[in-house]
Amino acid sequence: MTYPAVLNRAGQTSLIYAADNSGLFTCLDGTGKEVWHAQLKGPSSWSASVVCDLDGDGNFEVIQTDEAGTVWAFTAVTGKVLWQTKLKGIPVSPAVGDLDGDGKPEIVVATGNGVVTALSGSGQILWERNIGVSSQSWATSAPVIFAGSDGRGRVGAASSDGQFFCLDRKGDIMRQRPTREAVASTISVGDLDLDGRVDICLITQVGVIQRFDESGRVIW
């Protein structure tokens, strides 16, 4: 009920990562052969993996969550557990990006408790922000990390009670806008009209697509 992540490697077969609802997290190569696997603390029915370089050393890690509330970081090639951090509630697909401008990525995760949490690349909790009511994991929207036109990191997150939030790098609410019903899907960002400003798109559970600009103005 989720989708795999892929690590492309120059001159080598790609690596494919996916967790399942038995809690098994598996790495396959491009021929379908298992490279390594790990047993999570719980199932991972709705959460996708993210492949990233957490410390900027050119070696990749893979981030995965489980329904026991754990965020895991593994060495992408060998499957070595680097750290695991327990959150409040069931986390969904993580977002990874340089939120504070230090050149290294942070990790932002939303949980079914209505809480958005930011972690450092070493798994330390940086901040938590309550954005709404509780939801089942399938109905919890995954957040995004993006840069505003001023170059500063932002988090876009949506609640199950029909609100969109733009948070700054410290987790403080910059803007809050109502959406037409609850949002379950991941939020998307991009400069759709090439004006140098981010556009934010989301789709609600009743099939309404909304587009905001980075100031929170509804475009359509």
PDB file of C-alpha atoms in Angstrom:
ATOM      1  CA  MET A   1       0.000   0.000   0.000  1.00  0.00           C
ATOM      2  CA  THR A   2       3.005   2.256  -0.425  1.00  0.00           C
ATOM      3  CA  TYR A   3       5.748   2.671  -3.023  1.00  0.00           C
ATOM      4  CA  PRO A   4       9.461   1.812  -3.187  1.00  0.00           C
ATOM      5  CA  ALA A   5      12.467   4.123  -3.146  1.00  0.00           C
ATOM      6  CA  VAL A   6      15.402   3.625  -5.519  1.00  0.00           C
ATOM      7  CA  LEU A   7      19.108   4.414  -5.145  1.00  0.00           C
ATOM      8  CA  ASN A   8      20.782   4.774  -8.537  1.00  0.00           C
ATOM      9  CA  ARG A   9      24.493   3.891  -8.471  1.00  0.00           C
ATOM     10  CA  ALA A  10      26.911   4.724 -11.294  1.00  0.00           C
ATOM     11  CA  GLY A  11      28.330   1.565 -12.842  1.00  0.00           C
ATOM     12  CA  GLN A  12      26.384  -0.688 -10.469  1.00  0.00           C
ATOM     13  CA  THR A  13      22.884  -2.064 -10.270  1.00  0.00           C
ATOM     14  CA  SER A  14      20.343   0.145  -8.509  1.00  0.00           C
ATOM     15  CA  LEU A  15      19.075  -0.650  -5.021  1.00  0.00           C
ATOM     16  CA  ILE A  16      15.349  -0.766  -4.240  1.00  0.00           C
ATOM     17  CA  TYR A  17      13.841  -0.271  -0.773  1.00  0.00           C
ATOM     18  CA  ALA A  18      10.360  -1.128   0.501  1.00  0.00           C
ATOM     19  CA  ALA A  19       8.726  -2.007   3.813  1.00  0.00           C
ATOM     20  CA  ASP A  20       5.585  -4.112   4.168  1.00  0.00           C
ATOM     21  CA  ASN A  21       2.719  -4.583   6.590  1.00  0.00           C
ATOM     22  CA  SER A  22       4.514  -7.424   8.383  1.00  0.00           C
ATOM     23  CA  GLY A  23       7.270  -5.009   9.446  1.00  0.00           C
ATOM     24  CA  LEU A  24       9.857  -6.437   7.063  1.00  0.00           C
ATOM     25  CA  PHE A  25      12.072  -3.792   5.434  1.00  0.00           C
ATOM     26  CA  THR A  26      13.861  -5.126   2.370  1.00  0.00           C
ATOM     27  CA  CYS A  27      16.611  -3.928   0.049  1.00  0.00           C
ATOM     28  CA  LEU A  28      16.703  -5.554  -3.409  1.00  0.00           C
ATOM     29  CA  ASP A  29      19.105  -5.000  -6.260  1.00  0.00           C
ATOM     30  CA  GLY A  30      18.012  -4.193  -9.808  1.00  0.00           C
ATOM     31  CA  THR A  31      17.715  -7.885 -10.673  1.00  0.00           C
ATOM     32  CA  GLY A  32      15.309  -8.548  -7.802  1.00  0.00           C
ATOM     33  CA  LYS A  33      17.879 -10.273  -5.589  1.00  0.00           C
ATOM     34  CA  GLU A  34      17.723  -9.506  -1.879  1.00  0.00           C
ATOM     35  CA  VAL A  35      20.724  -7.510  -0.648  1.00  0.00           C
ATOM     36  CA  TRP A  36      19.663  -7.146   2.988  1.00  0.00           C
ATOM     37  CA  HIS A  37      16.565  -6.948   5.135  1.00  0.00           C
ATOM     38  CA  ALA A  38      15.665  -5.665   8.593  1.00  0.00           C
ATOM     39  CA  GLN A  39      12.787  -6.305  10.963  1.00  0.00           C
ATOM     40  CA  LEU A  40      11.067  -3.119  12.055  1.00  0.00           C
ATOM     41  CA  LYS A  41       9.254  -2.779  15.389  1.00  0.00           C
ATOM     42  CA  GLY A  42       5.889  -2.779  13.650  1.00  0.00           C
ATOM     43  CA  PRO A  43       4.239  -2.861  10.232  1.00  0.00           C
ATOM     44  CA  SER A  44       4.720  -0.055   7.718  1.00  0.00           C
ATOM     45  CA  SER A  45       1.559  -0.080   5.644  1.00  0.00           C
ATOM     46  CA  TRP A  46       1.535   3.499   4.331  1.00  0.00           C
ATOM     47  CA  SER A  47       5.060   4.852   4.720  1.00  0.00           C
ATOM     48  CA  ALA A  48       7.579   5.042   1.873  1.00  0.00           C
ATOM     49  CA  SER A  49      11.357   5.114   2.284  1.00  0.00           C
ATOM     50  CA  VAL A  50      13.557   8.130   1.570  1.00  0.00           C
ATOM     51  CA  VAL A  51      17.130   7.736   0.293  1.00  0.00           C
ATOM     52  CA  CYS A  52      19.420  10.606   1.302  1.00  0.00           C
ATOM     53  CA  ASP A  53      22.946  11.582   2.366  1.00  0.00           C
ATOM     54  CA  LEU A  54      22.463  12.619   5.976  1.00  0.00           C
ATOM     55  CA  ASP A  55      26.006  13.765   6.770  1.00  0.00           C
ATOM     56  CA  GLY A  56      27.226  14.938   3.378  1.00  0.00           C
ATOM     57  CA  ASP A  57      29.977  12.332   3.098  1.00  0.00           C
ATOM     58  CA  GLY A  58      28.823  10.978  -0.269  1.00  0.00           C
ATOM     59  CA  ASN A  59      27.496   7.745   1.255  1.00  0.00           C
ATOM     60  CA  PHE A  60      23.750   7.238   1.266  1.00  0.00           C
ATOM     61  CA  GLU A  61      21.351   6.411   4.059  1.00  0.00           C
ATOM     62  CA  VAL A  62      17.721   5.312   3.882  1.00  0.00           C
ATOM     63  CA  ILE A  63      14.978   6.544   6.243  1.00  0.00           C
ATOM     64  CA  GLN A  64      11.932   4.405   7.058  1.00  0.00           C
ATOM     65  CA  THR A  65       9.137   4.652   9.633  1.00  0.00           C
ATOM     66  CA  ASP A  66       6.952   1.989  11.216  1.00  0.00           C
ATOM     67  CA  GLU A  67       3.561   1.923  12.919  1.00  0.00           C
ATOM     68  CA  ALA A  68       5.138   1.406  16.336  1.00  0.00           C
ATOM     69  CA  GLY A  69       6.110   5.072  16.052  1.00  0.00           C
ATOM     70  CA  THR A  70       9.755   4.561  15.104  1.00  0.00           C
ATOM     71  CA  VAL A  71      11.842   6.502  12.608  1.00  0.00           C
ATOM     72  CA  TRP A  72      14.805   4.399  11.436  1.00  0.00           C
ATOM     73  CA  ALA A  73      18.021   5.355   9.655  1.00  0.00           C
ATOM     74  CA  PHE A  74      19.948   2.591   7.882  1.00  0.00           C
ATOM     75  CA  THR A  75      23.139   2.566   5.858  1.00  0.00           C
ATOM     76  CA  ALA A  76      21.723   2.220   2.371  1.00  0.00           C
ATOM     77  CA  VAL A  77      24.224  -0.329   1.050  1.00  0.00           C
ATOM     78  CA  THR A  78      24.664  -2.627   4.062  1.00  0.00           C
ATOM     79  CA  GLY A  79      21.494  -2.134   6.134  1.00  0.00           C
ATOM     80  CA  LYS A  80      23.396  -1.220   9.300  1.00  0.00           C
ATOM     81  CA  VAL A  81      21.097   0.540  11.782  1.00  0.00           C
ATOM     82  CA  LEU A  82      22.471   4.020  12.430  1.00  0.00           C
ATOM     83  CA  TRP A  83      19.765   5.195  14.807  1.00  0.00           C
ATOM     84  CA  GLN A  84      16.096   4.855  15.684  1.00  0.00           C
ATOM     85  CA  THR A  85      13.887   7.516  17.245  1.00  0.00           C
ATOM     86  CA  LYS A  86      10.457   7.024  18.826  1.00  0.00           C
ATOM     87  CA  LEU A  87       7.732   9.553  18.018  1.00  0.00           C
ATOM     88  CA  LYS A  88       4.252  10.215  19.383  1.00  0.00           C
ATOM     89  CA  GLY A  89       1.736   8.388  17.193  1.00  0.00           C
ATOM     90  CA  ILE A  90       2.035   6.497  13.907  1.00  0.00           C
ATOM     91  CA  PRO A  91       4.380   8.272  11.470  1.00  0.00           C
ATOM     92  CA  VAL A  92       3.873   8.347   7.714  1.00  0.00           C
ATOM     93  CA  SER A  93       6.329   8.983   4.862  1.00  0.00           C
ATOM     94  CA  PRO A  94       9.174  11.268   5.995  1.00  0.00           C
ATOM     95  CA  ALA A  95      10.393  14.400   4.232  1.00  0.00           C
ATOM     96  CA  VAL A  96      14.129  15.083   4.060  1.00  0.00           C
ATOM     97  CA  GLY A  97      15.775  18.409   3.215  1.00  0.00           C
ATOM     98  CA  ASP A  98      18.030  21.154   4.507  1.00  0.00           C
ATOM     99  CA  LEU A  99      15.607  23.011   6.730  1.00  0.00           C
ATOM    100  CA  ASP A 100      17.999  25.276   8.652  1.00  0.00           C
ATOM    101  CA  GLY A 101      20.475  26.148   5.878  1.00  0.00           C
ATOM    102  CA  ASP A 102      23.508  24.419   7.397  1.00  0.00           C
ATOM    103  CA  GLY A 103      24.143  22.284   4.308  1.00  0.00           C
ATOM    104  CA  LYS A 104      22.943  19.058   5.934  1.00  0.00           C
ATOM    105  CA  PRO A 105      19.419  17.619   5.752  1.00  0.00           C
ATOM    106  CA  GLU A 106      16.848  17.392   8.493  1.00  0.00           C
ATOM    107  CA  ILE A 107      13.935  14.943   8.612  1.00  0.00           C
ATOM    108  CA  VAL A 108      10.309  15.996   9.123  1.00  0.00           C
ATOM    109  CA  VAL A 109       7.592  13.473   9.916  1.00  0.00           C
ATOM    110  CA  ALA A 110       3.858  13.782  10.589  1.00  0.00           C
ATOM    111  CA  THR A 111       2.038  11.302  12.805  1.00  0.00           C
ATOM    112  CA  GLY A 112      -1.578  10.272  13.263  1.00  0.00           C
ATOM    113  CA  ASN A 113      -1.595  12.151  16.570  1.00  0.00           C
ATOM    114  CA  GLY A 114      -1.690  15.406  14.600  1.00  0.00           C
ATOM    115  CA  VAL A 115       1.940  16.201  15.405  1.00  0.00           C
ATOM    116  CA  VAL A 116       4.722  17.278  13.035  1.00  0.00           C
ATOM    117  CA  THR A 117       8.238  16.521  14.294  1.00  0.00           C
ATOM    118  CA  ALA A 118      11.629  17.619  12.967  1.00  0.00           C
ATOM    119  CA  LEU A 119      14.702  15.461  13.541  1.00  0.00           C
ATOM    120  CA  SER A 120      18.368  16.157  12.997  1.00  0.00           C
ATOM    121  CA  GLY A 121      20.401  13.938  10.696  1.00  0.00           C
ATOM    122  CA  SER A 122      21.508  12.034  13.788  1.00  0.00           C
ATOM    123  CA  GLY A 123      17.937  11.334  14.913  1.00  0.00           C
ATOM    124  CA  GLN A 124      17.671  13.979  17.646  1.00  0.00           C
ATOM    125  CA  ILE A 125      14.238  15.594  18.011  1.00  0.00           C
ATOM    126  CA  LEU A 126      14.587  19.301  17.191  1.00  0.00           C
ATOM    127  CA  TRP A 127      10.975  20.394  17.633  1.00  0.00           C
ATOM    128  CA  GLU A 128       7.375  19.200  17.684  1.00  0.00           C
ATOM    129  CA  ARG A 129       4.289  21.076  16.499  1.00  0.00           C
ATOM    130  CA  ASN A 130       0.661  20.053  17.036  1.00  0.00           C
ATOM    131  CA  ILE A 131      -1.322  20.876  13.897  1.00  0.00           C
ATOM    132  CA  GLY A 132      -4.659  19.143  14.416  1.00  0.00           C
ATOM    133  CA  VAL A 133      -6.766  16.208  15.458  1.00  0.00           C
ATOM    134  CA  SER A 134      -5.804  12.543  15.271  1.00  0.00           C
ATOM    135  CA  SER A 135      -6.190  10.438  12.136  1.00  0.00           C
ATOM    136  CA  GLN A 136      -5.615   6.904  10.933  1.00  0.00           C
ATOM    137  CA  SER A 137      -2.305   6.361   9.181  1.00  0.00           C
ATOM    138  CA  TRP A 138      -3.884   6.118   5.716  1.00  0.00           C
ATOM    139  CA  ALA A 139      -5.513   9.502   6.305  1.00  0.00           C
ATOM    140  CA  THR A 140      -2.403  11.289   7.605  1.00  0.00           C
ATOM    141  CA  SER A 141      -0.858  13.679   5.095  1.00  0.00           C
ATOM    142  CA  ALA A 142       2.916  13.457   4.635  1.00  0.00           C
ATOM    143  CA  PRO A 143       4.672  16.852   4.914  1.00  0.00           C
ATOM    144  CA  VAL A 144       7.159  18.457   2.526  1.00  0.00           C
ATOM    145  CA  ILE A 145      10.291  20.554   3.031  1.00  0.00           C
ATOM    146  CA  PHE A 146      10.890  23.391   0.571  1.00  0.00           C
ATOM    147  CA  ALA A 147      12.754  26.670   0.218  1.00  0.00           C
ATOM    148  CA  GLY A 148      10.873  29.951  -0.026  1.00  0.00           C
ATOM    149  CA  SER A 149      11.871  32.689  -2.443  1.00  0.00           C
ATOM    150  CA  ASP A 150      14.028  34.110   0.369  1.00  0.00           C
ATOM    151  CA  GLY A 151      16.020  30.857   0.413  1.00  0.00           C
ATOM    152  CA  ARG A 152      14.871  29.877   3.890  1.00  0.00           C
ATOM    153  CA  GLY A 153      13.561  26.421   4.702  1.00  0.00           C
ATOM    154  CA  ARG A 154       9.852  25.818   5.170  1.00  0.00           C
ATOM    155  CA  VAL A 155       7.633  22.867   6.063  1.00  0.00           C
ATOM    156  CA  GLY A 156       4.266  22.389   4.420  1.00  0.00           C
ATOM    157  CA  ALA A 157       1.849  20.190   6.370  1.00  0.00           C
ATOM    158  CA  ALA A 158      -1.886  19.510   6.307  1.00  0.00           C
ATOM    159  CA  SER A 159      -4.173  18.341   9.084  1.00  0.00           C
ATOM    160  CA  SER A 160      -7.023  15.851   9.009  1.00  0.00           C
ATOM    161  CA  ASP A 161      -9.455  18.565  10.116  1.00  0.00           C
ATOM    162  CA  GLY A 162      -8.986  20.633   6.956  1.00  0.00           C
ATOM    163  CA  GLN A 163      -6.118  23.028   7.599  1.00  0.00           C
ATOM    164  CA  PHE A 164      -2.869  23.718   5.713  1.00  0.00           C
ATOM    165  CA  PHE A 165       0.132  24.970   7.680  1.00  0.00           C
ATOM    166  CA  CYS A 166       3.374  26.600   6.621  1.00  0.00           C
ATOM    167  CA  LEU A 167       5.980  26.234   9.373  1.00  0.00           C
ATOM    168  CA  ASP A 168       9.378  27.892   9.597  1.00  0.00           C
ATOM    169  CA  ARG A 169      12.632  26.076  10.325  1.00  0.00           C
ATOM    170  CA  LYS A 170      11.935  26.215  14.080  1.00  0.00           C
ATOM    171  CA  GLY A 171       8.441  24.756  13.725  1.00  0.00           C
ATOM    172  CA  ASP A 172       6.617  28.039  14.340  1.00  0.00           C
ATOM    173  CA  ILE A 173       3.442  28.598  12.326  1.00  0.00           C
ATOM    174  CA  MET A 174       3.974  31.203   9.619  1.00  0.00           C
ATOM    175  CA  ARG A 175       0.620  30.749   7.909  1.00  0.00           C
ATOM    176  CA  GLN A 176      -2.517  28.661   8.331  1.00  0.00           C
ATOM    177  CA  ARG A 177      -5.193  28.301   5.673  1.00  0.00           C
ATOM    178  CA  PRO A 178      -8.386  26.193   5.512  1.00  0.00           C
ATOM    179  CA  THR A 179      -8.668  23.472   2.890  1.00  0.00           C
ATOM    180  CA  ARG A 180     -11.868  22.097   1.427  1.00  0.00           C
ATOM    181  CA  GLU A 181     -12.095  19.005   3.655  1.00  0.00           C
ATOM    182  CA  ALA A 182      -9.296  16.843   5.053  1.00  0.00           C
ATOM    183  CA  VAL A 183      -6.030  16.108   3.237  1.00  0.00           C
ATOM    184  CA  ALA A 184      -4.591  12.584   3.247  1.00  0.00           C
ATOM    185  CA  SER A 185      -2.170  12.619   0.306  1.00  0.00           C
ATOM    186  CA  THR A 186       1.349  14.003   0.311  1.00  0.00           C
ATOM    187  CA  ILE A 187       1.675  17.718  -0.447  1.00  0.00           C
ATOM    188  CA  SER A 188       3.522  18.767  -3.628  1.00  0.00           C
ATOM    189  CA  VAL A 189       5.606  21.902  -4.198  1.00  0.00           C
ATOM    190  CA  GLY A 190       7.190  23.464  -7.274  1.00  0.00           C
ATOM    191  CA  ASP A 191       7.458  26.720  -9.206  1.00  0.00           C
ATOM    192  CA  LEU A 192       4.633  26.071 -11.660  1.00  0.00           C
ATOM    193  CA  ASP A 193       4.641  29.475 -13.384  1.00  0.00           C
ATOM    194  CA  LEU A 194       8.425  30.141 -13.192  1.00  0.00           C
ATOM    195  CA  ASP A 195       8.008  33.334 -11.198  1.00  0.00           C
ATOM    196  CA  GLY A 196      10.676  32.373  -8.650  1.00  0.00           C
ATOM    197  CA  ARG A 197       8.119  31.602  -5.961  1.00  0.00           C
ATOM    198  CA  VAL A 198       7.000  28.199  -4.763  1.00  0.00           C
ATOM    199  CA  ASP A 199       3.513  26.913  -5.537  1.00  0.00           C
ATOM    200  CA  ILE A 200       1.936  24.403  -3.149  1.00  0.00           C
ATOM    201  CA  CYS A 201      -0.607  21.856  -4.333  1.00  0.00           C
ATOM    202  CA  LEU A 202      -2.728  19.454  -2.315  1.00  0.00           C
ATOM    203  CA  ILE A 203      -5.722  17.232  -2.893  1.00  0.00           C
ATOM    204  CA  THR A 204      -8.448  16.607  -0.347  1.00  0.00           C
ATOM    205  CA  GLN A 205     -10.274  13.399   0.449  1.00  0.00           C
ATOM    206  CA  VAL A 206     -13.313  14.644  -1.491  1.00  0.00           C
ATOM    207  CA  GLY A 207     -11.240  15.170  -4.648  1.00  0.00           C
ATOM    208  CA  VAL A 208     -10.660  18.922  -4.550  1.00  0.00           C
ATOM    209  CA  ILE A 209      -7.227  20.111  -5.732  1.00  0.00           C
ATOM    210  CA  GLN A 210      -6.059  23.411  -4.290  1.00  0.00           C
ATOM    211  CA  ARG A 211      -3.073  25.538  -5.276  1.00  0.00           C
ATOM    212  CA  PHE A 212      -1.537  28.091  -2.915  1.00  0.00           C
ATOM    213  CA  ASP A 213       1.380  30.426  -3.470  1.00  0.00           C
ATOM    214  CA  GLU A 214       4.143  30.511  -0.876  1.00  0.00           C
ATOM    215  CA  SER A 215       2.413  33.364   0.992  1.00  0.00           C
ATOM    216  CA  GLY A 216      -0.645  31.147   1.464  1.00  0.00           C
ATOM    217  CA  ARG A 217      -2.851  32.916  -1.087  1.00  0.00           C
ATOM    218  CA  VAL A 218      -5.299  30.597  -2.825  1.00  0.00           C
ATOM    219  CA  ILE A 219      -4.622  30.710  -6.585  1.00  0.00           C
ATOM    220  CA  TRP A 220      -7.306  28.164  -7.475  1.00  0.00           C
TER     221      TRP A 220
END
